[in-house]
PDB file of C-alpha atoms in Angstrom:
ATOM      1  CA  UNK G 901       0.083   0.021   0.077  1.00  0.00           C
ATOM      2  CA  UNK G 902       1.099   3.650  -0.852  1.00  0.00           C
ATOM      3  CA  UNK G 903      -0.252   6.398   1.240  1.00  0.00           C
ATOM      4  CA  UNK G 904       0.314  10.239   0.613  1.00  0.00           C
ATOM      5  CA  UNK G 905      -1.042  13.733   1.315  1.00  0.00           C
ATOM      6  CA  UNK G 906      -2.573  16.230  -0.803  1.00  0.00           C
ATOM      7  CA  UNK G 907      -4.556  19.568  -0.352  1.00  0.00           C
ATOM      8  CA  UNK G 908      -8.142  19.909  -1.288  1.00  0.00           C
ATOM      9  CA  UNK G 909      -9.589  23.152  -2.685  1.00  0.00           C
ATOM     10  CA  UNK G 910     -10.115  24.322   0.733  1.00  0.00           C
ATOM     11  CA  UNK G 911      -6.428  23.875   1.713  1.00  0.00           C
ATOM     12  CA  UNK G 912      -7.232  20.975   4.059  1.00  0.00           C
ATOM     13  CA  UNK G 913      -4.973  18.052   4.016  1.00  0.00           C
ATOM     14  CA  UNK G 914      -6.389  14.829   2.754  1.00  0.00           C
ATOM     15  CA  UNK G 915      -4.811  11.428   3.327  1.00  0.00           C
ATOM     16  CA  UNK G 916      -4.995   9.071   0.255  1.00  0.00           C
ATOM     17  CA  UNK G 917      -4.049   5.495  -0.393  1.00  0.00           C
ATOM     18  CA  UNK G 918      -3.701   3.091  -3.305  1.00  0.00           C
ATOM     19  CA  UNK G 919      -2.641  -0.530  -3.697  1.00  0.00           C
ATOM     20  CA  UNK G 920      -0.411  -1.316  -6.698  1.00  0.00           C
ATOM     21  CA  UNK G 921      -1.836   0.203  -9.764  1.00  0.00           C
ATOM     22  CA  UNK G 922      -5.123   0.612  -8.229  1.00  0.00           C
ATOM     23  CA  UNK G 923      -7.174   3.720  -7.882  1.00  0.00           C
ATOM     24  CA  UNK G 924      -6.300   6.428  -5.412  1.00  0.00           C
ATOM     25  CA  UNK G 925      -8.842   7.138  -2.766  1.00  0.00           C
ATOM     26  CA  UNK G 926      -9.336   9.345   0.204  1.00  0.00           C
ATOM     27  CA  UNK G 927      -9.114   7.642   3.654  1.00  0.00           C
ATOM     28  CA  UNK G 928     -12.108   8.324   5.672  1.00  0.00           C
ATOM     29  CA  UNK G 929     -11.590  10.376   8.908  1.00  0.00           C
ATOM     30  CA  UNK G 930      -7.772  10.667   8.370  1.00  0.00           C
ATOM     31  CA  UNK G 931      -6.863  14.115   9.181  1.00  0.00           C
ATOM     32  CA  UNK G 932      -3.152  13.602   8.447  1.00  0.00           C
ATOM     33  CA  UNK G 933      -0.815  10.750   8.035  1.00  0.00           C
ATOM     34  CA  UNK G 934       0.790  11.857  11.382  1.00  0.00           C
ATOM     35  CA  UNK G 935      -2.491  11.504  13.081  1.00  0.00           C
ATOM     36  CA  UNK G 936      -3.131   8.225  11.452  1.00  0.00           C
ATOM     37  CA  UNK G 937       0.182   6.783  12.383  1.00  0.00           C
ATOM     38  CA  UNK G 938      -0.148   7.997  16.182  1.00  0.00           C
ATOM     39  CA  UNK G 939      -3.748   6.325  16.343  1.00  0.00           C
ATOM     40  CA  UNK G 940      -2.120   3.026  15.057  1.00  0.00           C
ATOM     41  CA  UNK G 941       0.606   3.232  17.820  1.00  0.00           C
ATOM     42  CA  UNK G 942      -1.874   3.960  20.599  1.00  0.00           C
ATOM     43  CA  UNK G 943      -4.354   1.283  19.531  1.00  0.00           C
ATOM     44  CA  UNK G 944      -1.721  -1.325  18.670  1.00  0.00           C
ATOM     45  CA  UNK G 945      -3.125  -1.627  15.263  1.00  0.00           C
ATOM     46  CA  UNK G 946      -1.298  -2.202  12.069  1.00  0.00           C
ATOM     47  CA  UNK G 947      -1.355   0.965   9.909  1.00  0.00           C
ATOM     48  CA  UNK G 948      -2.881  -0.902   6.808  1.00  0.00           C
ATOM     49  CA  UNK G 949      -5.268  -2.778   8.971  1.00  0.00           C
ATOM     50  CA  UNK G 950      -6.334   0.440  10.480  1.00  0.00           C
ATOM     51  CA  UNK G 951      -6.786   2.373   7.082  1.00  0.00           C
ATOM     52  CA  UNK G 952      -8.929  -0.548   5.837  1.00  0.00           C
ATOM     53  CA  UNK G 953     -11.053  -0.429   8.821  1.00  0.00           C
ATOM     54  CA  UNK G 954     -11.429   3.362   8.192  1.00  0.00           C
ATOM     55  CA  UNK G 955     -12.551   2.801   4.586  1.00  0.00           C
ATOM     56  CA  UNK G 956     -12.411   4.869   1.492  1.00  0.00           C
ATOM     57  CA  UNK G 957     -14.167   7.733   0.193  1.00  0.00           C
ATOM     58  CA  UNK G 958     -13.764   9.687  -3.228  1.00  0.00           C
ATOM     59  CA  UNK G 959     -11.340   8.764  -5.938  1.00  0.00           C
ATOM     60  CA  UNK G 960      -8.314  11.182  -6.583  1.00  0.00           C
ATOM     61  CA  UNK G 961      -6.278  11.807  -9.614  1.00  0.00           C
ATOM     62  CA  UNK G 962      -2.999  11.915  -7.726  1.00  0.00           C
ATOM     63  CA  UNK G 963      -0.846  12.557 -10.863  1.00  0.00           C
ATOM     64  CA  UNK G 964      -2.827  15.485 -11.730  1.00  0.00           C
ATOM     65  CA  UNK G 965      -2.605  16.717  -8.102  1.00  0.00           C
ATOM     66  CA  UNK G 966       0.915  16.513  -8.380  1.00  0.00           C
ATOM     67  CA  UNK G 967       1.095  18.580 -11.677  1.00  0.00           C
ATOM     68  CA  UNK G 968      -1.103  21.126  -9.867  1.00  0.00           C
ATOM     69  CA  UNK G 969       1.037  21.617  -6.951  1.00  0.00           C
ATOM     70  CA  UNK G 970      -1.393  20.045  -4.390  1.00  0.00           C
ATOM     71  CA  UNK G 971       1.085  17.458  -3.014  1.00  0.00           C
ATOM     72  CA  UNK G 972       2.588  18.092   0.329  1.00  0.00           C
ATOM     73  CA  UNK G 973       5.214  16.097   2.219  1.00  0.00           C
ATOM     74  CA  UNK G 974       3.748  12.551   2.876  1.00  0.00           C
ATOM     75  CA  UNK G 975       3.999  13.211   6.502  1.00  0.00           C
ATOM     76  CA  UNK G 976       4.443  16.297   8.654  1.00  0.00           C
ATOM     77  CA  UNK G 977       4.165  17.289  12.295  1.00  0.00           C
ATOM     78  CA  UNK G 978       1.961  20.164  13.561  1.00  0.00           C
ATOM     79  CA  UNK G 979       5.187  21.759  15.242  1.00  0.00           C
ATOM     80  CA  UNK G 980       7.948  21.396  12.542  1.00  0.00           C
ATOM     81  CA  UNK G 981      10.688  21.549  15.238  1.00  0.00           C
ATOM     82  CA  UNK G 982       9.399  18.100  16.294  1.00  0.00           C
ATOM     83  CA  UNK G 983      10.019  16.454  12.851  1.00  0.00           C
ATOM     84  CA  UNK G 984      13.887  15.585  12.435  1.00  0.00           C
ATOM     85  CA  UNK G 985      15.667  15.023   9.321  1.00  0.00           C
ATOM     86  CA  UNK G 986      18.728  12.814   9.826  1.00  0.00           C
ATOM     87  CA  UNK G 987      20.531  10.321   7.629  1.00  0.00           C
ATOM     88  CA  UNK G 988      23.501   7.799   7.405  1.00  0.00           C
ATOM     89  CA  UNK G 989      26.304   7.346   4.778  1.00  0.00           C
ATOM     90  CA  UNK G 990      28.706   4.871   3.467  1.00  0.00           C
ATOM     91  CA  UNK G 991      26.020   2.028   3.841  1.00  0.00           C
ATOM     92  CA  UNK G 992      25.674   1.049   0.140  1.00  0.00           C
ATOM     93  CA  UNK G 993      27.978  -1.324  -1.675  1.00  0.00           C
ATOM     94  CA  UNK G 994      30.039   1.115  -3.990  1.00  0.00           C
ATOM     95  CA  UNK G 995      29.400   3.966  -2.062  1.00  0.00           C
ATOM     96  CA  UNK G 996      32.865   4.156  -0.608  1.00  0.00           C
ATOM     97  CA  UNK G 997      34.393   4.536  -4.147  1.00  0.00           C
ATOM     98  CA  UNK G 998      32.045   7.466  -4.739  1.00  0.00           C
ATOM     99  CA  UNK G 999      32.857   9.102  -1.400  1.00  0.00           C
ATOM    100  CA  UNK G1000      36.470   8.248  -1.406  1.00  0.00           C
ATOM    101  CA  UNK G1001      37.063  10.003  -4.715  1.00  0.00           C
ATOM    102  CA  UNK G1002      36.192  13.206  -2.822  1.00  0.00           C
ATOM    103  CA  UNK G1003      38.592  12.625  -0.002  1.00  0.00           C
ATOM    104  CA  UNK G1004      41.798  11.288  -1.523  1.00  0.00           C
ATOM    105  CA  UNK G1005      45.037  11.576   0.375  1.00  0.00           C
ATOM    106  CA  UNK G1006      48.382  10.599  -0.757  1.00  0.00           C
ATOM    107  CA  UNK G1007      51.156   9.191   1.398  1.00  0.00           C
ATOM    108  CA  UNK G1008      54.699  10.370   1.538  1.00  0.00           C
ATOM    109  CA  UNK G1009      55.634   7.554  -0.809  1.00  0.00           C
ATOM    110  CA  UNK G1010      52.900   8.502  -3.209  1.00  0.00           C
ATOM    111  CA  UNK G1011      50.551   5.527  -2.706  1.00  0.00           C
ATOM    112  CA  UNK G1012      46.809   6.245  -1.787  1.00  0.00           C
ATOM    113  CA  UNK G1013      46.473   5.577   1.998  1.00  0.00           C
ATOM    114  CA  UNK G1014      43.225   4.179   3.479  1.00  0.00           C
ATOM    115  CA  UNK G1015      41.114   7.287   4.139  1.00  0.00           C
ATOM    116  CA  UNK G1016      38.491   7.593   6.856  1.00  0.00           C
ATOM    117  CA  UNK G1017      35.849   6.955   4.516  1.00  0.00           C
ATOM    118  CA  UNK G1018      37.395   3.653   3.521  1.00  0.00           C
ATOM    119  CA  UNK G1019      37.890   2.674   7.082  1.00  0.00           C
ATOM    120  CA  UNK G1020      34.216   3.353   7.917  1.00  0.00           C
ATOM    121  CA  UNK G1021      33.000   1.542   4.854  1.00  0.00           C
ATOM    122  CA  UNK G1022      35.204  -1.475   5.755  1.00  0.00           C
ATOM    123  CA  UNK G1023      33.843  -1.461   9.310  1.00  0.00           C
ATOM    124  CA  UNK G1024      30.235  -1.710   7.785  1.00  0.00           C
ATOM    125  CA  UNK G1025      31.384  -4.492   5.547  1.00  0.00           C
ATOM    126  CA  UNK G1026      32.704  -6.475   8.616  1.00  0.00           C
ATOM    127  CA  UNK G1027      30.048  -5.592  11.182  1.00  0.00           C
ATOM    128  CA  UNK G1028      26.940  -3.930   9.569  1.00  0.00           C
ATOM    129  CA  UNK G1029      25.080  -6.955   9.217  1.00  0.00           C
ATOM    130  CA  UNK G1030      25.022  -8.641  12.698  1.00  0.00           C
ATOM    131  CA  UNK G1031      23.455 -12.048  13.563  1.00  0.00           C
ATOM    132  CA  UNK G1032      19.796 -11.581  14.765  1.00  0.00           C
ATOM    133  CA  UNK G1033      19.485 -10.219  18.267  1.00  0.00           C
ATOM    134  CA  UNK G1034      23.117  -8.706  18.052  1.00  0.00           C
ATOM    135  CA  UNK G1035      24.027  -5.131  17.585  1.00  0.00           C
ATOM    136  CA  UNK G1036      26.324  -4.487  14.594  1.00  0.00           C
ATOM    137  CA  UNK G1037      28.901  -1.707  14.128  1.00  0.00           C
ATOM    138  CA  UNK G1038      27.495   1.946  14.207  1.00  0.00           C
ATOM    139  CA  UNK G1039      27.285   3.838  10.866  1.00  0.00           C
ATOM    140  CA  UNK G1040      28.151   7.313   9.801  1.00  0.00           C
ATOM    141  CA  UNK G1041      25.486   9.765  11.080  1.00  0.00           C
ATOM    142  CA  UNK G1042      24.445  13.217  10.072  1.00  0.00           C
ATOM    143  CA  UNK G1043      21.795  15.801  10.876  1.00  0.00           C
ATOM    144  CA  UNK G1044      20.005  17.888   8.348  1.00  0.00           C
ATOM    145  CA  UNK G1045      17.719  19.961  10.288  1.00  0.00           C
ATOM    146  CA  UNK G1046      14.075  19.987  11.255  1.00  0.00           C
ATOM    147  CA  UNK G1047      10.597  20.260   9.870  1.00  0.00           C
ATOM    148  CA  UNK G1048      11.490  23.711   8.671  1.00  0.00           C
ATOM    149  CA  UNK G1049      13.943  22.151   6.161  1.00  0.00           C
ATOM    150  CA  UNK G1050      11.587  19.784   4.649  1.00  0.00           C
ATOM    151  CA  UNK G1051      10.408  20.525   0.974  1.00  0.00           C
ATOM    152  CA  UNK G1052       7.171  19.116  -0.599  1.00  0.00           C
ATOM    153  CA  UNK G1053       7.436  17.213  -3.650  1.00  0.00           C
ATOM    154  CA  UNK G1054       7.521  19.562  -6.543  1.00  0.00           C
ATOM    155  CA  UNK G1055       8.546  22.476  -4.442  1.00  0.00           C
ATOM    156  CA  UNK G1056      12.030  24.035  -4.855  1.00  0.00           C
ATOM    157  CA  UNK G1057      15.185  22.906  -2.921  1.00  0.00           C
ATOM    158  CA  UNK G1058      16.672  26.256  -1.934  1.00  0.00           C
ATOM    159  CA  UNK G1059      20.274  26.203  -1.892  1.00  0.00           C
ATOM    160  CA  UNK G1060      21.978  28.897   0.246  1.00  0.00           C
ATOM    161  CA  UNK G1061      23.795  31.873  -1.307  1.00  0.00           C
ATOM    162  CA  UNK G1062      26.883  30.717   0.416  1.00  0.00           C
ATOM    163  CA  UNK G1063      26.793  27.296  -0.661  1.00  0.00           C
ATOM    164  CA  UNK G1064      29.475  26.071  -3.227  1.00  0.00           C
ATOM    165  CA  UNK G1065      27.240  23.402  -4.616  1.00  0.00           C
ATOM    166  CA  UNK G1066      23.711  22.078  -4.599  1.00  0.00           C
ATOM    167  CA  UNK G1067      23.694  18.484  -5.518  1.00  0.00           C
ATOM    168  CA  UNK G1068      21.072  15.603  -5.264  1.00  0.00           C
ATOM    169  CA  UNK G1069      21.488  12.397  -3.214  1.00  0.00           C
ATOM    170  CA  UNK G1070      18.918   9.584  -4.263  1.00  0.00           C
ATOM    171  CA  UNK G1071      18.091   7.616  -1.019  1.00  0.00           C
ATOM    172  CA  UNK G1072      15.380   5.591   0.657  1.00  0.00           C
ATOM    173  CA  UNK G1073      14.168   7.230   3.906  1.00  0.00           C
ATOM    174  CA  UNK G1074      12.403   5.461   6.686  1.00  0.00           C
ATOM    175  CA  UNK G1075       9.468   7.369   8.133  1.00  0.00           C
ATOM    176  CA  UNK G1076       8.844   6.941  12.085  1.00  0.00           C
ATOM    177  CA  UNK G1077       6.796   8.299  14.791  1.00  0.00           C
ATOM    178  CA  UNK G1078       7.475   8.012  18.416  1.00  0.00           C
ATOM    179  CA  UNK G1079       4.846   6.501  20.608  1.00  0.00           C
ATOM    180  CA  UNK G1080       3.590   7.936  23.883  1.00  0.00           C
ATOM    181  CA  UNK G1081       5.827   5.537  25.835  1.00  0.00           C
ATOM    182  CA  UNK G1082       8.956   6.692  23.847  1.00  0.00           C
ATOM    183  CA  UNK G1083       8.910   3.386  21.370  1.00  0.00           C
ATOM    184  CA  UNK G1084       9.666   4.242  17.828  1.00  0.00           C
ATOM    185  CA  UNK G1085       7.220   2.914  15.165  1.00  0.00           C
ATOM    186  CA  UNK G1086       8.047   2.736  11.715  1.00  0.00           C
ATOM    187  CA  UNK G1087       5.277   4.122   9.353  1.00  0.00           C
ATOM    188  CA  UNK G1088       7.109   2.984   6.164  1.00  0.00           C
ATOM    189  CA  UNK G1089       9.562   3.833   3.329  1.00  0.00           C
ATOM    190  CA  UNK G1090       9.786   6.657   0.869  1.00  0.00           C
ATOM    191  CA  UNK G1091      12.055   8.122  -1.850  1.00  0.00           C
ATOM    192  CA  UNK G1092      14.087  11.095  -0.777  1.00  0.00           C
ATOM    193  CA  UNK G1093      16.567  13.593  -2.085  1.00  0.00           C
ATOM    194  CA  UNK G1094      19.272  14.091   0.547  1.00  0.00           C
ATOM    195  CA  UNK G1095      20.321  17.352  -0.947  1.00  0.00           C
ATOM    196  CA  UNK G1096      23.927  18.338  -0.050  1.00  0.00           C
ATOM    197  CA  UNK G1097      26.847  20.574  -0.833  1.00  0.00           C
ATOM    198  CA  UNK G1098      29.536  18.290  -2.248  1.00  0.00           C
ATOM    199  CA  UNK G1099      32.159  20.847  -2.826  1.00  0.00           C
ATOM    200  CA  UNK G1100      31.960  22.108   0.814  1.00  0.00           C
ATOM    201  CA  UNK G1101      32.338  18.397   1.937  1.00  0.00           C
ATOM    202  CA  UNK G1102      35.284  17.828  -0.467  1.00  0.00           C
ATOM    203  CA  UNK G1103      37.319  20.639   0.958  1.00  0.00           C
ATOM    204  CA  UNK G1104      37.624  18.934   4.355  1.00  0.00           C
ATOM    205  CA  UNK G1105      35.774  15.922   5.645  1.00  0.00           C
ATOM    206  CA  UNK G1106      35.278  17.839   8.875  1.00  0.00           C
ATOM    207  CA  UNK G1107      33.002  20.025   6.897  1.00  0.00           C
ATOM    208  CA  UNK G1108      30.542  17.308   6.403  1.00  0.00           C
ATOM    209  CA  UNK G1109      28.146  18.714   8.988  1.00  0.00           C
ATOM    210  CA  UNK G1110      28.023  21.980   7.341  1.00  0.00           C
ATOM    211  CA  UNK G1111      27.378  20.358   3.864  1.00  0.00           C
ATOM    212  CA  UNK G1112      24.383  18.504   5.112  1.00  0.00           C
ATOM    213  CA  UNK G1113      22.518  21.318   6.671  1.00  0.00           C
ATOM    214  CA  UNK G1114      20.206  22.014   3.631  1.00  0.00           C
ATOM    215  CA  UNK G1115      16.733  21.318   2.544  1.00  0.00           C
ATOM    216  CA  UNK G1116      15.635  17.679   1.929  1.00  0.00           C
ATOM    217  CA  UNK G1117      12.501  16.424   0.060  1.00  0.00           C
ATOM    218  CA  UNK G1118      10.743  13.063   0.591  1.00  0.00           C
ATOM    219  CA  UNK G1119       7.834  11.271  -1.095  1.00  0.00           C
ATOM    220  CA  UNK G1120       5.418  11.741  -2.859  1.00  0.00           C
ATOM    221  CA  UNK G1121       4.346   8.306  -1.440  1.00  0.00           C
ATOM    222  CA  UNK G1122       5.189   6.205   1.531  1.00  0.00           C
ATOM    223  CA  UNK G1123       5.200   2.338   1.156  1.00  0.00           C
ATOM    224  CA  UNK G1124       3.790   0.591   3.996  1.00  0.00           C
ATOM    225  CA  UNK G1125       5.424  -2.509   4.856  1.00  0.00           C
ATOM    226  CA  UNK G1126       8.931  -3.990   4.539  1.00  0.00           C
ATOM    227  CA  UNK G1127      11.588  -2.613   2.476  1.00  0.00           C
ATOM    228  CA  UNK G1128      12.075  -4.514  -0.603  1.00  0.00           C
ATOM    229  CA  UNK G1129      15.591  -6.051  -0.627  1.00  0.00           C
ATOM    230  CA  UNK G1130      16.544  -5.101  -4.046  1.00  0.00           C
ATOM    231  CA  UNK G1131      15.426  -1.670  -4.948  1.00  0.00           C
ATOM    232  CA  UNK G1132      16.316  -0.448  -8.428  1.00  0.00           C
ATOM    233  CA  UNK G1133      15.670   3.208  -9.548  1.00  0.00           C
ATOM    234  CA  UNK G1134      16.811   6.145 -11.627  1.00  0.00           C
ATOM    235  CA  UNK G1135      18.243   9.561 -10.780  1.00  0.00           C
ATOM    236  CA  UNK G1136      17.902  12.354 -13.252  1.00  0.00           C
ATOM    237  CA  UNK G1137      18.645  15.954 -13.827  1.00  0.00           C
ATOM    238  CA  UNK G1138      16.710  18.050 -16.282  1.00  0.00           C
ATOM    239  CA  UNK G1139      17.811  21.340 -17.614  1.00  0.00           C
ATOM    240  CA  UNK G1140      15.788  23.501 -19.951  1.00  0.00           C
ATOM    241  CA  UNK G1141      13.370  20.536 -20.520  1.00  0.00           C
ATOM    242  CA  UNK G1142      16.175  18.449 -21.771  1.00  0.00           C
ATOM    243  CA  UNK G1143      17.907  15.312 -19.895  1.00  0.00           C
ATOM    244  CA  UNK G1144      21.389  16.537 -18.671  1.00  0.00           C
ATOM    245  CA  UNK G1145      22.038  13.567 -16.486  1.00  0.00           C
ATOM    246  CA  UNK G1146      20.773  10.015 -15.592  1.00  0.00           C
ATOM    247  CA  UNK G1147      22.148   7.218 -13.755  1.00  0.00           C
ATOM    248  CA  UNK G1148      20.518   4.108 -12.092  1.00  0.00           C
ATOM    249  CA  UNK G1149      20.662   3.803  -8.395  1.00  0.00           C
ATOM    250  CA  UNK G1150      20.408   0.800  -6.007  1.00  0.00           C
ATOM    251  CA  UNK G1151      19.213   0.320  -2.410  1.00  0.00           C
ATOM    252  CA  UNK G1152      17.635  -2.268  -0.299  1.00  0.00           C
ATOM    253  CA  UNK G1153      19.605  -4.705   2.009  1.00  0.00           C
ATOM    254  CA  UNK G1154      20.864  -6.646  -0.884  1.00  0.00           C
ATOM    255  CA  UNK G1155      22.809  -3.673  -1.993  1.00  0.00           C
ATOM    256  CA  UNK G1156      23.790  -2.447   1.346  1.00  0.00           C
ATOM    257  CA  UNK G1157      26.612  -3.141   3.887  1.00  0.00           C
ATOM    258  CA  UNK G1158      24.157  -2.508   6.795  1.00  0.00           C
ATOM    259  CA  UNK G1159      20.908  -3.976   7.656  1.00  0.00           C
ATOM    260  CA  UNK G1160      17.930  -1.642   8.343  1.00  0.00           C
ATOM    261  CA  UNK G1161      17.412  -2.892  11.637  1.00  0.00           C
ATOM    262  CA  UNK G1162      21.210  -1.976  12.435  1.00  0.00           C
ATOM    263  CA  UNK G1163      20.838   1.454  11.117  1.00  0.00           C
ATOM    264  CA  UNK G1164      17.594   2.005  13.074  1.00  0.00           C
ATOM    265  CA  UNK G1165      19.121   0.686  16.123  1.00  0.00           C
ATOM    266  CA  UNK G1166      21.937   3.177  16.043  1.00  0.00           C
ATOM    267  CA  UNK G1167      19.715   6.068  15.381  1.00  0.00           C
ATOM    268  CA  UNK G1168      17.001   5.435  18.204  1.00  0.00           C
ATOM    269  CA  UNK G1169      19.556   4.424  20.761  1.00  0.00           C
ATOM    270  CA  UNK G1170      19.793   8.036  21.555  1.00  0.00           C
ATOM    271  CA  UNK G1171      17.115   9.048  24.052  1.00  0.00           C
ATOM    272  CA  UNK G1172      16.808  12.343  22.388  1.00  0.00           C
ATOM    273  CA  UNK G1173      15.390  10.655  19.452  1.00  0.00           C
ATOM    274  CA  UNK G1174      12.701   8.793  21.398  1.00  0.00           C
ATOM    275  CA  UNK G1175      10.643  11.667  22.544  1.00  0.00           C
ATOM    276  CA  UNK G1176       6.829  10.947  22.556  1.00  0.00           C
ATOM    277  CA  UNK G1177       5.018  12.311  19.526  1.00  0.00           C
ATOM    278  CA  UNK G1178       8.060  13.142  17.421  1.00  0.00           C
ATOM    279  CA  UNK G1179       8.464  12.331  13.763  1.00  0.00           C
ATOM    280  CA  UNK G1180      11.684  11.079  12.115  1.00  0.00           C
ATOM    281  CA  UNK G1181      12.824  10.832   8.536  1.00  0.00           C
ATOM    282  CA  UNK G1182      16.004   8.958   8.524  1.00  0.00           C
ATOM    283  CA  UNK G1183      17.653   8.666   5.164  1.00  0.00           C
ATOM    284  CA  UNK G1184      19.663   5.525   4.645  1.00  0.00           C
ATOM    285  CA  UNK G1185      22.376   6.647   2.037  1.00  0.00           C
ATOM    286  CA  UNK G1186      23.255   6.233  -1.597  1.00  0.00           C
ATOM    287  CA  UNK G1187      26.081   5.057  -3.990  1.00  0.00           C
ATOM    288  CA  UNK G1188      24.929   7.420  -6.822  1.00  0.00           C
ATOM    289  CA  UNK G1189      25.804  11.164  -7.250  1.00  0.00           C
ATOM    290  CA  UNK G1190      25.809  13.371 -10.329  1.00  0.00           C
ATOM    291  CA  UNK G1191      28.591  15.367  -8.565  1.00  0.00           C
ATOM    292  CA  UNK G1192      30.983  12.203  -8.938  1.00  0.00           C
ATOM    293  CA  UNK G1193      30.353  12.379 -12.702  1.00  0.00           C
ATOM    294  CA  UNK G1194      31.550  16.105 -12.771  1.00  0.00           C
ATOM    295  CA  UNK G1195      27.999  17.454 -13.082  1.00  0.00           C
ATOM    296  CA  UNK G1196      27.545  21.088 -11.701  1.00  0.00           C
ATOM    297  CA  UNK G1197      23.918  21.964 -11.100  1.00  0.00           C
ATOM    298  CA  UNK G1198      22.469  25.364 -11.895  1.00  0.00           C
ATOM    299  CA  UNK G1199      19.366  27.409 -10.630  1.00  0.00           C
ATOM    300  CA  UNK G1200      16.309  25.949 -12.591  1.00  0.00           C
ATOM    301  CA  UNK G1201      17.573  22.463 -12.918  1.00  0.00           C
ATOM    302  CA  UNK G1202      15.162  19.784 -11.808  1.00  0.00           C
ATOM    303  CA  UNK G1203      15.880  16.831  -9.866  1.00  0.00           C
ATOM    304  CA  UNK G1204      13.840  13.577 -10.531  1.00  0.00           C
ATOM    305  CA  UNK G1205      14.184  10.399  -8.487  1.00  0.00           C
ATOM    306  CA  UNK G1206      12.271   7.416  -9.380  1.00  0.00           C
ATOM    307  CA  UNK G1207      11.724   3.764  -8.249  1.00  0.00           C
ATOM    308  CA  UNK G1208       8.726   1.639  -9.347  1.00  0.00           C
ATOM    309  CA  UNK G1209       8.179   0.274  -5.801  1.00  0.00           C
ATOM    310  CA  UNK G1210       7.415   3.886  -4.515  1.00  0.00           C
ATOM    311  CA  UNK G1211       4.746   5.094  -7.011  1.00  0.00           C
ATOM    312  CA  UNK G1212       5.214   8.640  -8.399  1.00  0.00           C
ATOM    313  CA  UNK G1213       8.842  10.045  -8.796  1.00  0.00           C
ATOM    314  CA  UNK G1214      10.087  12.683  -6.593  1.00  0.00           C
ATOM    315  CA  UNK G1215      10.847  15.916  -8.524  1.00  0.00           C
ATOM    316  CA  UNK G1216      12.119  19.036  -7.227  1.00  0.00           C
ATOM    317  CA  UNK G1217      13.533  22.235  -8.936  1.00  0.00           C
ATOM    318  CA  UNK G1218      16.748  24.040  -7.605  1.00  0.00           C
ATOM    319  CA  UNK G1219      16.696  27.590  -6.473  1.00  0.00           C
ATOM    320  CA  UNK G1220      19.305  29.682  -4.882  1.00  0.00           C
ATOM    321  CA  UNK G1221      18.484  31.794  -1.921  1.00  0.00           C
ATOM    322  CA  UNK G1222      19.305  35.437  -1.629  1.00  0.00           C
ATOM    323  CA  UNK G1223      22.251  36.549   0.216  1.00  0.00           C
ATOM    324  CA  UNK G1224      21.587  37.207   4.012  1.00  0.00           C
ATOM    325  CA  UNK G1225      23.673  39.377   6.245  1.00  0.00           C
ATOM    326  CA  UNK G1226      23.532  38.105   9.936  1.00  0.00           C
ATOM    327  CA  UNK G1227      24.522  40.062  12.876  1.00  0.00           C
ATOM    328  CA  UNK G1228      24.071  39.162  16.478  1.00  0.00           C
ATOM    329  CA  UNK G1229      22.970  41.698  19.056  1.00  0.00           C
ATOM    330  CA  UNK G1230      23.630  41.550  22.617  1.00  0.00           C
ATOM    331  CA  UNK G1231      20.417  41.778  24.740  1.00  0.00           C
TER     332      UNK G1231
END
């Protein structure tokens, strides 16, 4: 089942669902995906079972709504400060080669030394898929911001005026809510664009945190249930209506050095991320970047990320923010 959120003509959020290639229909009595997920958590009911119990209303043309700009992020929080955008890297087979090309160092003898990226990737290969009931090695982790940094499908990803680059990262994200007792619940999985500044990151790996404090977009639809083991999709950049760049991307545990369970454990082991009522959008990494192929994006370019298992593609144009001069005043 795929679920998403649209705005009706009265600017009210409507939650909609579809199965496979079936029709998209409004879920009766669902005010938002967030309220639906919290109801499922509180009642101990599976999300899909809860939706089926509520039943369906009118049919919606989801693709037409997307083209009209009526889709919103597939989950949000009434208070954006309680939605967390986070992620993990060096989790996909092949991703180390992409990342390592951005952080090369030469030894005194001229031979390439083992970088921190390669060490982290090797740790994942050796300990990222522990036996059932065991805890594996922790991955690289980063913070992107709260719900104010989340961009709806179709809306512009805003690159700061001071940024040196604005590039896509096609990823799968897990969507979670925290129950009243602090227990995390997974709503499902969705496409995401973990938009980042790769030039800043390349200057020095310690700038990684700076490079990640950017917008992110996810959706348009959430896949309820398990993540397919082998996810195959395409990442594209369009410029002036023409295809500038395209490359396939892989995800799912068959293409990863970590299990989803291990990545989830190492995020939610922190009590700060188990606060009742919070929403988490946690991105699981990628092995495909246009930046690694020498692409330099420009304002007006459109990113498109697509994978058949996740319904409609995620599209976002790129815009550049106006420069802002910040001065701190003493109270």
